[in-house]
Amino acid sequence: MAKMTMVQAINLALTQEMEKDDSVVVLGEDVGVDGGVFRVTDGLIGKFGPERVIDTPLAESGIAGISIGMAVYGLKPVCEMQFSGFDYLAFHQLESHAARLRWRSQGRFRVPMVMRAPYGGGVRALEHHSESREAYWAHTPGLKMVIPSSPRNARALLVSAIRDPDPVVFYEPKAVYRAFREEVPEAEETIPIGRSQLVREGRDVTLISYGATMHPVLEAASLLKERDGVEAEVVDLLTVSPLDDSLFTQSVKKTGRAVLVHEAPRSFGPGAEIVARLVEKSFLYLEAPIARVTGFDVIIPLYQREREYMPGTERILRAARETLSF
């Protein structure tokens, strides 16, 4: 298997799906001639032409609205927003139309579209370029919210998202885009949307995360083993909505302790929903309060303070140790 970055793995998913299915089209700002702001769509216009790889004006609402029309017409649009910090401009189209058309038409119309957007901090970007707005979309009935954490699961999840009959918001952690390489099979591979994965087994505490923060979480789990003799179990959500609570609930029933990690702001974030599910389904198994390590309830700072905002390994270690010593 070839070792790929996440950028290359997502490009592979788009290429293979476009080769298999003529109804798959890619559109967005600079996705064609320039190959995308992060070069995720590099080379697609040369293989599939400007009728299937379409450069659009800088207008997120228009990109989403056009994609909805394409999807209802019978195409499978994969649209790209250059940064998640600007995708709120498409919120009206997605919330009022994409998420509702199947319900509104009593099943006569579906919207098989994917909205891709790089999200999160870690690359020292400007304002509106580092936001983590997954809670907006996860809170909207009718939308699915997917966030991969590595090249291999990004490729497999994007294939599933493109084939999904309903709208999927697909956030890509840009801090991971070129951070490391991973073996990605050339043959087709999918991961079902709505399933989480157990990526490390343990017995003492459960660490739950997704996307870019999976990496400090795994580093913290290794350090807990090395320095404290603690076996941390790690769950990667992969899909924020619909949330697969069966795996992390079972894990916490075994360990009795949980730490949730995400870089989105703390209040009303995905961690709050996970805490609620754990209290509902595993309350009698808990041996310590559930801890959250998150971003803060502020606008994500510019690069000079970005490191302090992000949930790093030391913050995760501190929360896990406090939970274990309760």
C-alpha positions in Angstrom: 0.0 0.0 0.0 1.2 3.5 -0.8 1.8 5.9 2.1 -0.2 9.1 1.6 -1.0 12.3 3.3 -4.6 13.2 4.1 -4.6 15.6 1.1 -3.5 12.8 -1.2 -6.0 10.3 0.3 -9.0 12.6 -0.2 -7.8 13.3 -3.7 -7.7 9.5 -4.3 -11.3 9.2 -3.0 -12.5 11.9 -5.3 -10.7 10.5 -8.3 -11.9 7.0 -7.9 -15.5 8.0 -7.2 -15.5 10.3 -10.3 -14.1 7.5 -12.4 -16.8 5.1 -11.2 -19.8 7.4 -11.3 -20.3 10.1 -14.0 -22.9 11.8 -11.7 -20.2 12.9 -9.2 -19.1 16.5 -9.8 -16.7 18.8 -7.8 -17.3 22.5 -7.4 -16.0 25.4 -5.3 -13.6 28.3 -5.1 -10.4 27.5 -7.0 -11.0 23.7 -7.1 -10.3 23.5 -10.8 -7.4 25.3 -12.4 -5.6 25.9 -9.0 -6.5 22.5 -7.5 -8.0 23.9 -4.4 -6.5 26.2 -1.7 -4.8 23.2 -0.1 -4.4 21.4 -3.4 -6.9 18.7 -2.4 -8.5 18.7 -5.9 -5.2 19.0 -7.7 -5.3 17.4 -11.1 -9.0 16.6 -11.2 -9.9 19.2 -13.9 -7.2 17.7 -16.2 -8.8 14.2 -15.8 -12.5 15.0 -15.8 -12.8 18.4 -17.5 -14.4 21.7 -16.5 -17.9 20.4 -16.8 -17.3 18.1 -13.8 -14.7 20.2 -11.9 -16.2 23.6 -11.7 -14.6 26.8 -10.4 -17.2 29.0 -8.8 -17.3 32.6 -7.6 -16.4 33.4 -4.0 -19.9 32.9 -2.7 -20.5 30.1 -0.2 -24.3 30.4 -0.2 -24.3 30.2 -4.0 -22.0 27.1 -4.0 -24.4 25.3 -1.5 -27.5 26.4 -3.4 -26.2 25.3 -6.7 -25.1 21.9 -5.2 -28.6 21.4 -3.8 -30.1 22.0 -7.2 -27.6 19.6 -8.8 -28.4 16.9 -6.3 -32.2 17.2 -6.8 -31.6 17.0 -10.5 -29.7 13.7 -10.1 -26.1 14.6 -9.7 -23.8 13.9 -6.7 -22.1 17.3 -6.1 -19.1 17.5 -3.8 -18.6 21.1 -3.0 -15.6 22.7 -1.2 -15.7 25.6 1.1 -12.2 27.0 1.4 -12.4 27.3 5.2 -15.0 26.2 7.7 -14.9 29.7 9.2 -16.9 30.9 6.2 -19.3 28.1 5.8 -21.9 29.8 8.0 -22.6 31.8 4.8 -24.1 28.6 3.4 -26.0 27.8 6.6 -29.4 29.1 5.2 -29.1 26.9 2.1 -28.1 23.8 4.1 -30.5 24.2 7.0 -33.5 25.4 5.2 -33.3 23.3 2.1 -30.6 20.5 1.9 -31.5 19.2 5.4 -35.3 19.4 4.8 -36.1 18.5 1.2 -36.5 14.8 1.8 -38.8 15.5 4.7 -40.6 18.3 3.0 -41.3 16.2 -0.1 -42.2 13.1 1.9 -39.4 11.2 0.3 -39.9 12.3 -3.3 -36.6 14.2 -3.4 -33.2 13.5 -1.8 -30.1 15.7 -1.6 -27.1 13.4 -2.1 -24.4 16.2 -1.7 -21.3 16.5 0.3 -20.0 19.8 1.6 -16.2 19.6 2.3 -14.4 22.2 4.4 -11.0 22.3 6.1 -11.6 23.1 9.8 -9.7 23.9 13.0 -6.5 25.6 14.0 -2.9 24.5 14.1 -1.6 26.2 10.8 -1.2 29.7 12.1 -4.0 31.1 9.9 -5.8 34.4 10.0 -9.2 35.2 11.6 -12.1 33.1 10.2 -9.7 30.4 9.0 -9.4 28.2 12.1 -12.9 27.7 13.4 -14.4 24.4 14.6 -18.1 24.8 13.8 -19.1 21.1 13.8 -21.7 21.7 16.5 -23.7 24.0 14.2 -24.2 21.2 11.7 -24.5 18.4 14.2 -27.4 20.3 15.8 -29.3 20.5 12.5 -31.6 17.6 11.9 -31.3 16.2 8.4 -27.5 16.7 8.1 -24.8 14.2 8.8 -21.5 15.5 10.3 -18.3 13.6 9.6 -14.7 14.3 10.7 -11.8 12.0 9.8 -8.6 11.9 11.8 -6.1 10.2 9.4 -5.5 9.7 5.7 -6.9 6.2 5.6 -10.1 6.9 7.4 -10.5 10.2 5.5 -10.5 8.4 2.1 -12.9 5.6 3.4 -15.3 8.1 5.0 -15.4 10.4 2.0 -16.3 7.5 -0.3 -19.2 6.7 2.0 -20.2 10.3 2.2 -20.4 10.7 -1.6 -22.5 7.5 -1.9 -24.8 8.6 0.9 -28.3 9.5 -0.3 -28.6 12.5 2.0 -26.5 15.6 2.7 -23.2 15.2 4.5 -21.0 17.9 6.0 -17.4 16.6 5.8 -14.9 18.5 7.9 -11.2 18.0 7.2 -8.6 18.7 9.9 -6.2 20.9 8.1 -3.6 20.5 10.8 -3.5 16.9 9.7 -3.5 17.5 6.0 0.2 17.0 5.6 1.3 16.2 9.2 2.0 12.5 8.5 1.6 9.8 6.0 -0.3 6.5 6.4 -0.7 3.4 4.3 -3.9 3.8 2.1 -5.0 0.8 0.0 -5.5 1.4 -3.7 -8.6 -0.9 -3.6 -11.9 0.5 -2.5 -12.4 0.9 1.2 -15.4 2.4 3.0 -16.3 3.1 6.7 -20.0 3.3 7.5 -21.1 6.8 8.5 -22.4 6.8 12.1 -19.9 4.3 13.5 -17.0 5.1 15.9 -13.8 3.1 16.2 -11.9 1.7 19.1 -8.3 2.7 18.3 -6.6 1.7 21.5 -7.7 -0.8 24.2 -7.3 -0.1 27.9 -8.9 -0.6 31.3 -8.3 2.5 33.4 -9.8 5.5 31.6 -11.6 6.2 28.3 -10.4 9.1 26.1 -12.9 10.1 23.5 -12.1 12.5 20.6 -12.2 13.0 16.8 -10.4 14.9 14.0 -7.2 16.7 14.7 -7.2 16.2 18.5 -7.0 12.4 18.1 -3.2 12.9 17.8 -2.5 14.6 21.1 -5.0 12.1 22.6 -3.0 9.1 21.3 0.2 10.7 22.5 -1.3 11.3 25.9 -2.4 7.6 26.0 1.1 6.5 25.3 2.6 8.8 27.9 0.1 7.6 30.5 1.3 4.0 29.9 4.9 5.0 29.9 5.0 7.3 32.9 2.1 6.2 35.0 1.4 2.6 34.1 -2.1 3.6 33.1 -4.0 1.8 30.3 -6.1 4.3 28.5 -8.8 3.2 26.0 -9.2 5.6 23.1 -12.4 6.0 21.0 -12.4 8.0 17.7 -15.9 9.2 16.9 -15.3 9.7 13.2 -19.0 10.8 12.8 -20.2 13.6 15.1 -23.8 13.2 14.0 -25.5 10.7 14.1 -23.5 10.0 17.2 -22.5 6.4 17.8 -22.8 6.2 21.6 -22.7 2.4 21.9 -18.9 2.1 21.8 -17.9 4.8 24.2 -20.7 3.9 26.6 -19.5 0.3 26.7 -15.9 1.5 27.2 -16.8 3.8 30.1 -18.8 0.9 31.7 -15.5 -0.9 31.7 -13.1 1.8 32.8 -15.4 3.9 35.0 -13.7 7.1 33.8 -14.0 9.4 30.8 -12.1 12.4 29.3 -13.6 14.1 26.2 -11.3 16.1 23.9 -12.2 18.5 21.1 -10.9 21.9 19.9 -14.3 23.4 19.4 -15.4 25.9 22.1 -16.5 24.2 25.3 -20.0 25.5 25.9 -22.7 23.6 24.0 -20.0 21.7 22.1 -20.0 18.0 21.1 -18.5 17.1 24.5 -21.6 18.3 26.3 -23.8 15.9 24.2 -21.3 13.0 25.0 -21.4 13.8 28.7 -25.2 13.7 28.6 -25.3 10.3 26.8 -22.8 8.9 29.3 -24.8 10.1 32.2 -28.0 8.6 30.7 -26.5 5.3 29.8 -23.6 4.6 32.2 -24.1 6.8 35.3 -24.0 3.9 37.7 -20.6 2.8 36.3 -18.9 6.1 36.7 -16.2 6.3 39.4 -15.2 10.0 38.7 -16.7 13.1 37.2 -16.4 13.2 33.4 -13.7 15.6 32.3 -13.7 17.8 29.2 -10.6 19.2 27.5 -11.7 21.7 24.8 -11.1 25.0 23.1 -12.3 28.0 25.1 -15.4 30.1 24.8 -13.6 32.8 22.9 -12.9 33.6 19.2 -10.0 31.3 18.3 -6.9 33.5 18.8 -4.4 34.5 16.1 -1.3 32.4 15.8 0.6 34.0 18.8 -1.9 32.5 21.2 -3.2 29.6 19.1 -1.1 27.0 20.9 -2.6 27.9 24.3 -6.1 27.6 22.8 -5.6 24.1 21.4 -6.1 21.0 23.6 -2.6 19.8 23.7 -1.0 16.7 25.2 -0.2 18.2 28.6 -3.8 19.4 29.1 -5.1 16.0 28.3 -2.6 14.3 30.6 -3.6 16.7 33.4 -7.3 16.0 33.0 -6.7 12.2 32.8 -4.6 12.2 36.0 -7.2 14.3 37.9 -9.9 11.9 36.8 -7.8 8.9 37.8 -7.0 10.3 41.2 -10.6 11.3 42.1 
